[in-house]
Amino acid sequence: MMMNINDSSSALPSALDDRSPAAAAPADPRYAAKATEAAVKFEAFFISHMLRQMRSGTREMAGEDSVFKDPVNSDMLEMADNLVADKMAGQRAFGIADAILRQLLPPAGAPVAARGAVKTDNIAAPLNKSV
């Protein structure tokens, strides 16, 4: 059986199709809040992993008698790296959360009710954008 390309009764709706359920319905406020939280947490994870890799590289390159080679406070340094990562992600310093949200949430031209539903009072504005 051959399927016609122009057949509109396909099993999977296209993301570009205006008749698809995702294109028709604005984002649910709960979905937008959860998506924002997940995107910020992913950015924090990414930054934390980057800092961990940078610290590991510094340890590997350090000399035998270097202070960077000493593993005494490694657990405290890891905790500090995680706190820095969380703070930077809250400020959306790298823009990773913003990029994720652009794909998950409706565009800025969506109705005001859908855009205003995301609680952002505890999230700082991005550093690389003018406020």
GROMACS .gro file of C-alpha atoms in nm:
model
  131
    1MET     CA    1   0.000   0.000   0.000
    2MET     CA    2   0.142   0.337  -0.099
    3MET     CA    3   0.077   0.643   0.110
    4ASN     CA    4   0.001   0.969  -0.060
    5ILE     CA    5   0.228   1.253   0.054
    6ASN     CA    6  -0.061   1.499   0.040
    7ASP     CA    7  -0.281   1.279   0.257
    8SER     CA    8  -0.372   1.483   0.567
    9SER     CA    9  -0.478   1.180   0.771
   10SER     CA   10  -0.125   1.086   0.873
   11ALA     CA   11  -0.078   0.911   1.206
   12LEU     CA   12   0.160   1.173   1.350
   13PRO     CA   13   0.071   1.544   1.345
   14SER     CA   14   0.341   1.768   1.207
   15ALA     CA   15   0.486   2.038   1.433
   16LEU     CA   16   0.445   2.284   1.146
   17ASP     CA   17   0.083   2.188   1.079
   18ASP     CA   18  -0.158   2.453   1.211
   19ARG     CA   19  -0.423   2.185   1.267
   20SER     CA   20  -0.209   1.988   1.514
   21PRO     CA   21  -0.319   1.999   1.881
   22ALA     CA   22   0.015   2.144   1.992
   23ALA     CA   23  -0.012   2.436   1.752
   24ALA     CA   24  -0.374   2.511   1.841
   25ALA     CA   25  -0.359   2.516   2.223
   26PRO     CA   26  -0.155   2.772   2.416
   27ALA     CA   27   0.078   2.643   2.685
   28ASP     CA   28  -0.080   2.543   3.012
   29PRO     CA   29   0.053   2.762   3.298
   30ARG     CA   30   0.152   2.454   3.499
   31TYR     CA   31   0.336   2.313   3.197
   32ALA     CA   32   0.513   2.646   3.144
   33ALA     CA   33   0.619   2.662   3.509
   34LYS     CA   34   0.746   2.304   3.507
   35ALA     CA   35   0.924   2.356   3.174
   36THR     CA   36   1.092   2.670   3.308
   37GLU     CA   37   1.203   2.492   3.624
   38ALA     CA   38   1.336   2.194   3.427
   39ALA     CA   39   1.518   2.418   3.180
   40VAL     CA   40   1.688   2.614   3.459
   41LYS     CA   41   1.782   2.289   3.637
   42PHE     CA   42   1.928   2.152   3.314
   43GLU     CA   43   2.135   2.469   3.269
   44ALA     CA   44   2.258   2.431   3.629
   45PHE     CA   45   2.351   2.069   3.560
   46PHE     CA   46   2.536   2.171   3.244
   47ILE     CA   47   2.732   2.448   3.420
   48SER     CA   48   2.809   2.220   3.715
   49HIS     CA   49   2.941   1.951   3.482
   50MET     CA   50   3.152   2.208   3.299
   51LEU     CA   51   3.302   2.336   3.626
   52ARG     CA   52   3.370   1.979   3.740
   53GLN     CA   53   3.553   1.904   3.414
   54MET     CA   54   3.753   2.227   3.441
   55ARG     CA   55   3.858   2.145   3.798
   56SER     CA   56   3.951   1.790   3.693
   57GLY     CA   57   4.165   1.927   3.410
   58THR     CA   58   4.337   2.165   3.649
   59ARG     CA   59   4.419   1.875   3.885
   60GLU     CA   60   4.560   1.669   3.599
   61MET     CA   61   4.783   1.952   3.474
   62ALA     CA   62   4.904   2.060   3.819
   63GLY     CA   63   5.247   1.959   3.941
   64GLU     CA   64   5.294   1.703   4.218
   65ASP     CA   65   5.356   1.969   4.486
   66SER     CA   66   5.082   2.205   4.363
   67VAL     CA   67   4.797   2.318   4.588
   68PHE     CA   68   4.556   2.226   4.304
   69LYS     CA   69   4.661   1.860   4.324
   70ASP     CA   70   4.561   1.830   4.693
   71PRO     CA   71   4.224   1.647   4.725
   72VAL     CA   72   4.167   1.760   5.086
   73ASN     CA   73   3.880   1.999   5.020
   74SER     CA   74   3.747   1.843   4.701
   75ASP     CA   75   3.402   1.777   4.850
   76MET     CA   76   3.366   2.139   4.961
   77LEU     CA   77   3.489   2.263   4.623
   78GLU     CA   78   3.233   2.043   4.449
   79MET     CA   79   2.957   2.183   4.669
   80ALA     CA   80   3.076   2.537   4.594
   81ASP     CA   81   3.078   2.459   4.222
   82ASN     CA   82   2.719   2.335   4.246
   83LEU     CA   83   2.611   2.652   4.427
   84VAL     CA   84   2.783   2.870   4.166
   85ALA     CA   85   2.618   2.666   3.890
   86ASP     CA   86   2.274   2.706   4.050
   87LYS     CA   87   2.322   3.082   4.086
   88MET     CA   88   2.444   3.122   3.728
   89ALA     CA   89   2.157   2.910   3.595
   90GLY     CA   90   1.910   3.122   3.795
   91GLN     CA   91   2.050   3.426   3.614
   92ARG     CA   92   2.038   3.229   3.287
   93ALA     CA   93   2.397   3.330   3.228
   94PHE     CA   94   2.461   3.086   2.942
   95GLY     CA   95   2.121   3.107   2.775
   96ILE     CA   96   2.069   2.731   2.770
   97ALA     CA   97   1.740   2.750   2.959
   98ASP     CA   98   1.619   3.023   2.725
   99ALA     CA   99   1.702   2.811   2.419
  100ILE     CA  100   1.515   2.513   2.566
  101LEU     CA  101   1.213   2.725   2.653
  102ARG     CA  102   1.199   2.872   2.302
  103GLN     CA  103   1.143   2.518   2.177
  104LEU     CA  104   0.899   2.408   2.447
  105LEU     CA  105   0.678   2.714   2.497
  106PRO     CA  106   0.470   2.912   2.245
  107PRO     CA  107   0.635   3.207   2.073
  108ALA     CA  108   0.622   3.559   2.216
  109GLY     CA  109   0.325   3.641   1.990
  110ALA     CA  110   0.106   3.400   2.188
  111PRO     CA  111  -0.183   3.534   2.397
  112VAL     CA  112  -0.084   3.730   2.708
  113ALA     CA  113  -0.251   3.478   2.941
  114ALA     CA  114  -0.011   3.205   2.830
  115ARG     CA  115   0.298   3.426   2.848
  116GLY     CA  116   0.225   3.577   3.189
  117ALA     CA  117   0.165   3.242   3.358
  118VAL     CA  118   0.532   3.161   3.412
  119LYS     CA  119   0.646   3.263   3.759
  120THR     CA  120   0.980   3.438   3.714
  121ASP     CA  121   1.006   3.655   4.026
  122ASN     CA  122   1.292   3.445   4.168
  123ILE     CA  123   1.478   3.417   3.838
  124ALA     CA  124   1.707   3.703   3.740
  125ALA     CA  125   1.709   3.849   3.389
  126PRO     CA  126   1.969   3.710   3.148
  127LEU     CA  127   2.305   3.881   3.170
  128ASN     CA  128   2.357   3.905   2.797
  129LYS     CA  129   2.031   4.088   2.722
  130SER     CA  130   1.943   4.447   2.797
  131VAL     CA  131   1.663   4.486   3.047
   0.00000   0.00000   0.00000
